[in-house]
Amino acid sequence: MAADKDIIIALDEGTTNAKAVALDGNGKVVAKFSRSLTIQTPRDGWVEQSGEALVAASLAVMTQAIQAVGANRVAALAISNQRETAIGWYRASGRPLGPAMTWQCSRTADFCRTLREQGREAQIKAVTGLPIAPLFSASKMRWLLQSIPNGFQLAQQGEICLGTIDSWLLWNLTGGNAFRCDQSNASRTQLLNLTHGEWDDDMLTLFGIPRQALPEICPSSVYFGVTQGLIDIPDGIPILAMIGDSHAALFAHGLGAEGCVKATYGTGSSVMAPVQSALCDVNALATTVAWHDGNKRVYGLEGNIPHTGDAVAWMVDSTGLSELPEAQLIHELNTLPATVDSTLGVYFVPALTGLGAPWWDENARGLIHGLSRGVKRAHLVRAALESITYQIADVVMAMRQHSDFQLTALMVDGGPTKNDWLMQYQADLLGCPVMRSDVPELSAIGAALLARKALLNVDIEQLRRYLPEHVSFQPNAERHERLQKRWHEWQHAIERTRWQTQVN
């Protein structure tokens, strides 16, 4: 690496924001830019975003970051991205088939139910590590092909590209010259053979996805291509890392150290623990590729929760807090829960588009349980925040069934973790330390670390000096025992959201 090229620009393309972060040769953030993104919900259960808007926002913030540090200093680009979101586009023009179907979208629930009724769950789980759920990309890709005339035929002829957001961004950054994805994103499609690290013929047939429509699978830390044909971004900047955002956060927390379980608190949440193999006999959880660092594939045991920060956002809107200026809203969310001793028995189960791990019930619908005359806004807001901690605890409990699982600390990141009350409640509920990274750019940092590994050709351990520090929240043993009762009451509220499944 030339001495004057010391900057890595990492793009973190999430569900609600596209962020670009510039990190210097010491791994320190020297510039960052963000642009908000919108979500469309045209029908019940449909959640989508404009593919063009995702690209435009991503290019805009990357351009700002490059201009802030000087293009002559930029050594490489890295990408972390929202996972499972699927998009299709015409190979010749690069024009999307339609909006990207986000990871929250549940419009393929009927098809997933059919697969389950056909007894396909065990086969799919054994090959891909994933349970049947509309969360994952394969059923979305199938829907995209069905949504246009002759979609399957065009895909078989190689005229259509199907991908996750990393491949869509790479295609646009390289002027259509690179059609690739990384192993972590590929493992979220339900089309990857988890053991071999390649597209699986049986899964392609089952979902009706032609192989020629899919990107080439690469390690997470490798040369993917170079920028080309962009208006404000110079040609020739190498893209050296792509990785799903939750995986990137796990990498940035501790490079995959055993016992360091990661929970990302965002719109939804991913709870992920590093494990040694793809084998998993816990049906409620997914096994995934955490990353491939160019030398070794690392697996992750994971539970996905669709509505955590989103649950708080829904409650904020429903209680009128959204009318407040942002600074005042943040203050209210930090202070309101502590103004009451409890929720007065209220539980909010935010199954707004169904339940994720460990339930995987797309028929479930949210509820506010236990309302009484004395319940005020503070109780409802507290119930929304508590719902995050209970959902995390549900996944951790399922993980304890795995023989390879260890928990020494819960490593946390994401916007809601700024709430100290929430973090202490989580530590007390789980009975283990919660270690918070106060670096909001953690996913971007994880991607940048993988790019730095490829750039410098160094071992993983040589990246340890770049890791951010953590703030510790220690559990209170007495409160832990008390909160176990509330967590068990939460389980009863969960069951009430699943009445449609139980009736059927």
Coordinates of C-alpha atoms in Angstrom, one line a residue:
M1 CA 0.0 0.0 0.0
A2 CA 1.4 3.4 -1.0
A3 CA 2.2 5.5 2.1
D4 CA -0.1 8.3 1.0
K5 CA -3.1 5.8 0.5
D6 CA -4.1 5.2 4.1
I7 CA -7.9 5.5 4.0
I8 CA -10.5 2.8 3.7
I9 CA -14.0 4.1 3.0
A10 CA -16.7 1.7 4.4
L11 CA -20.3 1.9 3.2
D12 CA -22.9 0.6 5.7
E13 CA -26.1 0.3 3.7
G14 CA -28.8 -0.4 6.2
T15 CA -32.6 -0.4 6.1
T16 CA -33.2 3.1 7.3
N17 CA -29.8 4.8 6.5
A18 CA -26.9 4.6 4.1
K19 CA -23.7 5.6 5.9
A20 CA -20.1 6.1 4.7
V21 CA -17.3 6.0 7.1
A22 CA -13.6 6.9 6.4
L23 CA -11.1 5.1 8.6
D24 CA -7.4 6.1 8.6
G25 CA -4.3 3.8 8.8
N26 CA -4.9 3.4 12.6
G27 CA -8.5 2.4 12.1
K28 CA -9.8 5.6 13.5
V29 CA -13.0 7.2 12.1
V30 CA -11.9 10.5 10.5
A31 CA -15.1 11.3 8.5
K32 CA -18.6 10.0 8.3
F33 CA -21.8 10.8 6.4
S34 CA -25.3 9.5 6.4
R35 CA -28.4 9.7 4.3
S36 CA -31.8 8.5 5.3
L37 CA -33.8 5.9 3.3
T38 CA -37.5 5.3 3.1
I39 CA -39.5 2.1 3.3
Q40 CA -42.8 1.5 1.4
T41 CA -45.5 -0.8 2.7
P42 CA -48.0 -0.9 -0.2
R43 CA -50.0 -3.8 1.2
D44 CA -50.3 -5.8 4.4
G45 CA -47.0 -7.7 4.9
W46 CA -45.3 -6.1 1.9
V47 CA -42.2 -4.1 2.8
E48 CA -40.0 -2.8 0.0
Q49 CA -37.5 -0.1 -1.0
S50 CA -36.4 1.5 -4.3
G51 CA -33.3 -0.1 -5.6
E52 CA -32.3 3.1 -7.4
A53 CA -32.8 5.1 -4.1
L54 CA -30.5 2.6 -2.3
V55 CA -27.8 3.2 -4.9
A56 CA -28.2 6.9 -5.1
A57 CA -28.0 7.3 -1.3
S58 CA -25.0 5.0 -1.1
L59 CA -23.1 6.8 -3.9
A60 CA -23.9 10.2 -2.3
V61 CA -22.4 9.4 1.1
M62 CA -19.4 7.6 -0.4
T63 CA -18.7 10.7 -2.6
Q64 CA -18.9 12.9 0.5
A65 CA -16.5 10.7 2.4
I66 CA -14.0 10.5 -0.5
Q67 CA -14.1 14.3 -1.1
A68 CA -13.6 14.9 2.7
V69 CA -10.4 12.9 2.9
G70 CA -9.2 13.4 -0.7
A71 CA -9.4 10.7 -3.4
N72 CA -5.6 10.4 -3.5
R73 CA -5.6 9.0 0.0
V74 CA -8.3 6.3 -0.6
A75 CA -6.8 2.8 -0.7
A76 CA -10.0 0.7 -0.8
L77 CA -13.7 0.5 -0.4
A78 CA -15.7 -1.9 1.8
I79 CA -19.4 -2.7 2.0
S80 CA -21.6 -3.9 4.8
N81 CA -25.3 -4.2 3.9
Q82 CA -28.8 -5.1 5.1
R83 CA -29.2 -8.8 4.6
E84 CA -31.8 -11.0 3.0
T85 CA -33.2 -8.1 1.0
A86 CA -33.6 -9.3 -2.6
I87 CA -33.5 -7.4 -5.8
G88 CA -33.6 -8.3 -9.5
W89 CA -32.4 -6.4 -12.5
Y90 CA -32.0 -6.7 -16.2
R91 CA -28.4 -7.5 -17.1
A92 CA -28.2 -5.4 -20.2
S93 CA -29.6 -2.2 -18.8
G94 CA -29.1 -2.5 -15.0
R95 CA -32.8 -1.5 -14.5
P96 CA -34.5 -3.2 -11.6
L97 CA -37.4 -5.6 -12.2
G98 CA -39.2 -3.7 -9.4
P99 CA -38.6 -2.5 -5.9
A100 CA -36.3 -4.5 -3.6
M101 CA -38.1 -6.8 -1.3
T102 CA -36.7 -6.1 2.1
W103 CA -35.9 -8.6 4.8
Q104 CA -39.0 -7.6 6.7
C105 CA -41.3 -8.4 3.7
S106 CA -43.6 -11.4 4.4
R107 CA -45.5 -11.5 1.0
T108 CA -44.1 -15.0 0.3
A109 CA -45.6 -16.5 3.5
D110 CA -48.0 -18.7 1.6
F111 CA -45.3 -20.2 -0.5
C112 CA -43.2 -20.9 2.6
R113 CA -46.2 -22.5 4.2
T114 CA -46.6 -24.8 1.2
L115 CA -43.0 -25.8 1.5
R116 CA -43.5 -26.6 5.2
E117 CA -46.7 -28.6 4.4
Q118 CA -44.7 -30.6 1.8
G119 CA -42.2 -31.6 4.5
R120 CA -39.3 -29.7 3.0
E121 CA -38.1 -28.0 6.3
A122 CA -35.6 -30.7 7.3
Q123 CA -34.1 -30.8 3.9
I124 CA -33.7 -27.1 3.6
K125 CA -32.3 -26.8 7.1
A126 CA -29.8 -29.6 6.6
V127 CA -28.4 -28.0 3.4
T128 CA -28.7 -24.2 4.1
G129 CA -28.7 -24.0 7.9
L130 CA -31.9 -21.9 7.7
P131 CA -35.5 -22.7 8.7
I132 CA -38.3 -22.0 6.2
A133 CA -39.4 -18.4 6.6
P134 CA -40.2 -15.5 4.2
L135 CA -37.3 -13.6 5.8
F136 CA -34.8 -15.3 3.5
S137 CA -34.0 -14.3 0.0
A138 CA -34.8 -17.4 -2.1
S139 CA -38.6 -17.1 -1.9
K140 CA -38.3 -13.4 -2.6
M141 CA -36.2 -14.0 -5.7
R142 CA -38.8 -16.5 -6.9
W143 CA -41.6 -13.9 -6.4
L144 CA -39.6 -11.3 -8.4
L145 CA -39.3 -13.7 -11.3
Q146 CA -43.0 -14.4 -11.1
S147 CA -43.9 -10.7 -11.0
I148 CA -42.7 -10.0 -14.6
P149 CA -43.7 -11.6 -18.0
N150 CA -41.4 -14.6 -18.8
G151 CA -39.4 -14.0 -15.7
F152 CA -38.1 -17.5 -15.3
Q153 CA -37.3 -17.8 -19.0
L154 CA -35.3 -14.6 -19.1
A155 CA -33.4 -15.7 -16.0
Q156 CA -32.6 -19.0 -17.6
Q157 CA -31.3 -17.1 -20.6
G158 CA -29.0 -15.1 -18.4
E159 CA -30.8 -11.8 -19.1
I160 CA -31.8 -11.2 -15.4
C161 CA -29.6 -10.8 -12.4
L162 CA -30.8 -11.8 -8.9
G163 CA -28.9 -10.7 -5.8
T164 CA -28.7 -9.5 -2.3
I165 CA -27.9 -5.8 -1.7
D166 CA -24.1 -6.3 -1.7
S167 CA -24.2 -7.7 -5.3
W168 CA -26.5 -4.8 -6.4
L169 CA -24.2 -2.2 -5.0
L170 CA -21.1 -3.9 -6.4
W171 CA -22.7 -4.0 -9.8
N172 CA -23.4 -0.3 -9.8
L173 CA -20.0 0.6 -8.3
T174 CA -18.2 -1.3 -11.1
G175 CA -20.3 -0.1 -14.0
G176 CA -21.8 -3.6 -14.3
N177 CA -18.5 -5.3 -14.7
A178 CA -18.6 -7.3 -11.4
F179 CA -21.5 -9.6 -10.5
R180 CA -20.4 -11.1 -7.2
C181 CA -21.6 -11.6 -3.6
D182 CA -19.8 -12.7 -0.4
Q183 CA -20.3 -15.9 1.5
S184 CA -22.1 -14.3 4.4
N185 CA -24.8 -12.7 2.2
A186 CA -25.0 -15.9 0.1
S187 CA -25.7 -17.9 3.2
R188 CA -28.8 -15.8 3.9
T189 CA -30.5 -16.6 0.6
Q190 CA -31.5 -20.2 1.4
L191 CA -29.7 -21.3 -1.8
L192 CA -26.2 -21.8 -0.5
N193 CA -24.9 -25.2 0.5
L194 CA -23.4 -24.3 3.9
T195 CA -20.8 -27.1 3.9
H196 CA -19.5 -26.6 0.4
G197 CA -19.9 -22.8 0.1
E198 CA -21.5 -23.0 -3.3
W199 CA -25.0 -22.6 -4.8
D200 CA -26.9 -25.9 -4.2
D201 CA -28.5 -27.6 -7.1
D202 CA -31.4 -29.0 -5.1
M203 CA -32.2 -25.7 -3.5
L204 CA -32.1 -23.9 -6.9
T205 CA -34.6 -26.4 -8.3
L206 CA -36.8 -26.2 -5.3
F207 CA -37.1 -22.4 -5.4
G208 CA -37.0 -22.2 -9.2
I209 CA -33.9 -20.0 -9.4
P210 CA -31.6 -20.5 -12.4
R211 CA -27.9 -20.6 -11.5
Q212 CA -27.0 -18.2 -14.3
A213 CA -29.1 -15.5 -12.7
L214 CA -27.0 -15.6 -9.5
P215 CA -23.7 -13.9 -8.6
E216 CA -20.3 -15.5 -8.2
I217 CA -19.7 -16.4 -4.5
C218 CA -16.5 -15.0 -3.0
P219 CA -14.8 -14.7 0.4
S220 CA -15.8 -11.7 2.4
S221 CA -12.2 -10.3 2.3
V222 CA -11.0 -10.4 -1.3
Y223 CA -10.7 -8.3 -4.5
F224 CA -14.2 -7.9 -5.8
G225 CA -13.6 -5.3 -8.5
V226 CA -12.9 -1.6 -9.0
T227 CA -15.0 1.5 -9.3
Q228 CA -15.8 2.5 -12.9
G229 CA -18.0 4.9 -14.7
L230 CA -19.3 6.9 -11.7
I231 CA -19.8 10.7 -11.9
D232 CA -18.1 11.8 -8.7
I233 CA -16.1 8.7 -7.6
P234 CA -12.8 8.1 -9.4
D235 CA -12.3 5.0 -11.5
G236 CA -10.0 2.3 -10.2
I237 CA -10.6 2.2 -6.4
P238 CA -10.6 -1.5 -5.4
I239 CA -13.6 -3.0 -3.4
L240 CA -11.9 -5.4 -1.0
A241 CA -14.6 -6.5 1.3
M242 CA -18.3 -7.2 1.3
I243 CA -20.2 -8.7 4.3
G244 CA -23.7 -8.7 5.9
D245 CA -24.0 -5.9 8.5
S246 CA -24.7 -8.2 11.4
H247 CA -21.7 -10.4 10.5
A248 CA -19.6 -7.3 10.2
A249 CA -20.6 -6.1 13.7
L250 CA -19.7 -9.5 15.2
F251 CA -16.3 -9.3 13.5
A252 CA -15.7 -5.8 14.8
H253 CA -16.6 -6.7 18.4
G254 CA -14.0 -9.4 18.8
L255 CA -12.9 -11.0 15.6
G256 CA -15.0 -14.1 16.4
A257 CA -13.7 -14.9 19.9
E258 CA -15.6 -17.8 21.6
G259 CA -18.2 -16.8 24.2
C260 CA -18.6 -13.3 22.8
V261 CA -22.2 -13.4 21.6
K262 CA -23.3 -10.4 19.6
A263 CA -26.6 -8.6 19.5
T264 CA -27.2 -5.8 17.0
Y265 CA -30.1 -3.6 18.0
G266 CA -31.5 -1.9 14.9
T267 CA -34.8 -1.9 13.1
G268 CA -34.7 -5.6 13.9
S269 CA -32.0 -7.6 15.7
S270 CA -29.6 -10.3 15.0
V271 CA -28.2 -12.4 17.8
M272 CA -25.1 -14.3 16.6
A273 CA -22.6 -16.5 18.3
P274 CA -19.4 -17.9 16.6
V275 CA -19.4 -21.7 16.4
Q276 CA -17.1 -24.2 14.9
S277 CA -19.2 -26.0 12.3
A278 CA -22.2 -25.8 10.1
L279 CA -24.0 -28.5 12.1
C280 CA -26.9 -27.4 14.2
D281 CA -29.7 -29.5 15.6
V282 CA -31.7 -26.6 17.2
N283 CA -34.6 -26.1 14.7
A284 CA -35.4 -22.6 16.0
L285 CA -32.1 -21.2 15.1
A286 CA -30.2 -20.6 11.8
T287 CA -26.6 -21.6 11.1
T288 CA -24.9 -19.2 8.8
V289 CA -21.6 -18.2 7.4
A290 CA -20.3 -15.5 9.7
W291 CA -17.6 -14.6 7.2
H292 CA -14.8 -16.0 5.1
D293 CA -11.6 -14.0 5.8
G294 CA -9.8 -15.2 2.7
N295 CA -8.2 -18.1 4.6
K296 CA -11.0 -19.6 6.7
R297 CA -14.7 -19.9 6.8
V298 CA -16.2 -19.0 10.2
Y299 CA -19.8 -20.1 11.0
G300 CA -22.4 -18.3 13.2
L301 CA -25.3 -19.6 15.2
E302 CA -28.0 -17.0 14.8
G303 CA -31.5 -15.9 15.7
N304 CA -33.2 -13.1 13.7
I305 CA -35.8 -10.8 15.3
P306 CA -37.7 -8.6 12.8
H307 CA -39.1 -6.0 15.2
T308 CA -36.9 -4.5 18.1
G309 CA -36.0 -0.9 17.4
D310 CA -39.0 -1.0 15.0
A311 CA -41.2 -1.9 18.0
V312 CA -40.1 1.2 19.8
A313 CA -40.6 3.3 16.7
W314 CA -44.2 1.9 16.4
M315 CA -44.9 2.8 20.0
V316 CA -43.4 6.2 19.6
D317 CA -45.7 6.9 16.7
S318 CA -48.7 5.4 18.5
T319 CA -48.2 7.5 21.7
G320 CA -47.6 10.8 20.0
L321 CA -43.9 11.0 21.0
S322 CA -42.9 11.2 17.3
E323 CA -44.2 14.8 17.3
L324 CA -41.2 15.8 19.6
P325 CA -37.9 17.2 18.2
E326 CA -35.3 14.4 17.9
A327 CA -33.2 15.5 20.9
Q328 CA -36.2 15.7 23.1
L329 CA -37.5 12.3 21.9
I330 CA -34.2 10.7 22.7
H331 CA -34.3 12.2 26.2
E332 CA -37.8 10.9 26.7
L333 CA -36.9 7.4 25.7
N334 CA -33.9 7.4 28.0
T335 CA -35.9 8.8 31.0
L336 CA -39.5 7.7 30.7
P337 CA -38.9 4.0 31.5
A338 CA -37.3 4.8 34.9
T339 CA -40.2 7.1 35.9
V340 CA -42.3 4.0 36.6
D341 CA -41.5 1.0 38.7
S342 CA -42.9 -1.5 36.1
T343 CA -45.2 -1.7 33.2
L344 CA -48.2 -2.4 35.5
G345 CA -48.4 -5.9 33.9
V346 CA -48.4 -4.7 30.3
Y347 CA -46.5 -6.7 27.7
F348 CA -46.1 -5.5 24.1
V349 CA -45.3 -8.3 21.7
P350 CA -44.3 -6.6 18.4
A351 CA -45.2 -9.3 15.9
L352 CA -46.0 -6.6 13.4
T353 CA -45.3 -8.9 10.4
G354 CA -45.0 -12.1 12.3
L355 CA -42.5 -13.6 14.8
G356 CA -38.9 -14.4 14.0
A357 CA -36.6 -16.6 16.1
P358 CA -37.1 -18.7 18.0
W359 CA -40.8 -18.9 17.0
W360 CA -40.8 -18.5 13.2
D361 CA -44.5 -17.8 13.0
E362 CA -45.5 -15.5 10.1
N363 CA -49.1 -15.8 11.1
A364 CA -48.6 -14.2 14.6
R365 CA -49.7 -10.6 15.0
G366 CA -48.7 -8.1 17.6
L367 CA -50.6 -7.3 20.7
I368 CA -50.5 -5.1 23.8
H369 CA -51.4 -7.5 26.7
G370 CA -52.4 -6.5 30.2
L371 CA -53.9 -3.1 29.8
S372 CA -55.6 -1.6 32.8
R373 CA -57.0 1.9 33.6
G374 CA -53.8 3.0 35.3
V375 CA -51.6 2.4 32.3
K376 CA -50.0 5.6 31.0
R377 CA -47.6 6.5 28.2
A378 CA -44.5 5.8 30.3
H379 CA -45.7 2.2 30.9
L380 CA -46.3 1.6 27.2
V381 CA -42.9 3.0 26.2
R382 CA -41.3 0.9 28.9
A383 CA -43.1 -2.2 27.6
A384 CA -41.8 -1.5 24.1
L385 CA -38.2 -1.3 25.4
E386 CA -38.6 -4.4 27.6
S387 CA -39.9 -6.3 24.5
I388 CA -36.4 -5.9 23.0
T389 CA -34.7 -7.5 26.0
Y390 CA -37.2 -10.4 26.2
Q391 CA -36.8 -11.2 22.5
I392 CA -33.0 -11.2 22.8
A393 CA -33.4 -13.5 25.9
D394 CA -35.7 -15.9 23.9
V395 CA -33.0 -16.4 21.3
V396 CA -30.2 -16.8 23.9
M397 CA -32.2 -19.5 25.6
A398 CA -32.6 -21.4 22.4
M399 CA -28.9 -21.0 21.7
R400 CA -28.1 -22.7 25.1
Q401 CA -29.4 -26.0 23.5
H402 CA -26.4 -26.0 21.1
S403 CA -23.5 -28.1 22.3
D404 CA -20.9 -25.6 20.9
F405 CA -22.5 -22.5 22.4
Q406 CA -20.8 -20.4 25.0
L407 CA -21.8 -17.1 26.6
T408 CA -19.4 -15.0 28.6
A409 CA -20.6 -11.6 27.5
L410 CA -23.3 -10.1 25.3
M411 CA -21.6 -7.7 22.9
V412 CA -24.1 -5.1 21.7
D413 CA -24.3 -2.4 19.2
G414 CA -26.8 -0.3 17.3
G415 CA -28.9 2.8 18.0
P416 CA -31.1 1.6 20.9
T417 CA -28.0 0.5 22.9
K418 CA -27.4 4.2 23.7
N419 CA -30.2 3.8 26.2
D420 CA -28.4 3.0 29.5
W421 CA -31.6 1.8 31.1
L422 CA -32.2 -0.7 28.4
M423 CA -28.7 -2.1 28.6
Q424 CA -28.8 -2.5 32.3
Y425 CA -32.2 -4.3 32.0
Q426 CA -30.7 -6.6 29.4
A427 CA -27.8 -7.4 31.7
D428 CA -30.0 -8.1 34.6
L429 CA -32.4 -10.2 32.6
L430 CA -29.7 -12.4 31.1
G431 CA -27.5 -12.5 34.2
C432 CA -24.3 -11.8 32.2
P433 CA -22.3 -8.7 31.4
V434 CA -23.5 -6.6 28.5
M435 CA -20.6 -5.0 26.7
R436 CA -21.6 -2.0 24.6
S437 CA -19.7 -0.5 21.7
D438 CA -20.3 3.2 21.7
V439 CA -19.0 3.3 18.2
P440 CA -22.1 3.7 16.0
E441 CA -20.2 2.7 12.9
L442 CA -19.4 -0.9 14.1
S443 CA -20.7 -2.7 11.0
A444 CA -18.7 -0.3 8.8
I445 CA -15.6 -0.9 10.9
G446 CA -16.1 -4.7 10.6
A447 CA -16.2 -4.4 6.8
A448 CA -13.2 -2.0 6.8
L449 CA -11.2 -4.5 9.0
L450 CA -11.8 -7.2 6.4
A451 CA -10.8 -4.8 3.6
R452 CA -7.6 -3.9 5.6
K453 CA -6.8 -7.7 5.9
A454 CA -7.0 -8.1 2.1
L455 CA -5.1 -4.8 1.5
L456 CA -2.2 -5.6 3.8
N457 CA -2.4 -9.4 3.5
V458 CA -2.2 -9.9 7.3
D459 CA -3.4 -12.5 9.8
I460 CA -6.7 -11.9 11.7
E461 CA -4.8 -11.4 15.0
Q462 CA -2.9 -8.5 13.5
L463 CA -6.2 -6.7 13.3
R464 CA -6.9 -6.8 17.0
R465 CA -5.2 -3.4 17.7
Y466 CA -7.9 -1.8 15.5
L467 CA -10.9 -3.0 17.6
P468 CA -13.0 -0.4 19.4
E469 CA -13.4 -0.4 23.2
H470 CA -16.6 -1.3 25.1
V471 CA -18.6 0.0 28.0
S472 CA -19.6 -2.7 30.6
F473 CA -23.0 -3.2 32.2
Q474 CA -22.8 -5.8 35.0
P475 CA -25.8 -7.8 36.1
N476 CA -27.5 -7.5 39.5
A477 CA -28.1 -11.1 40.8
E478 CA -31.1 -10.2 42.9
R479 CA -32.8 -8.3 40.0
H480 CA -32.0 -11.2 37.7
E481 CA -34.1 -13.6 39.8
R482 CA -36.9 -11.1 39.9
L483 CA -36.9 -10.5 36.1
Q484 CA -37.1 -14.2 35.4
K485 CA -40.7 -14.1 36.6
R486 CA -41.5 -11.3 34.2
W487 CA -39.8 -13.1 31.3
H488 CA -42.0 -16.2 31.9
E489 CA -45.1 -14.0 31.9
W490 CA -43.8 -12.6 28.5
Q491 CA -43.9 -16.2 27.2
H492 CA -47.7 -16.3 27.9
A493 CA -48.1 -13.0 26.0
I494 CA -46.2 -14.6 23.1
E495 CA -48.6 -17.5 22.9
R496 CA -51.6 -15.1 22.6
T497 CA -50.1 -13.7 19.4
R498 CA -50.1 -17.1 17.9
W499 CA -53.7 -18.0 18.1
Q500 CA -54.1 -18.1 14.3
T501 CA -51.4 -20.8 14.0
Q502 CA -52.9 -22.7 16.9
V503 CA -56.4 -22.6 15.4
N504 CA -55.1 -23.7 12.0

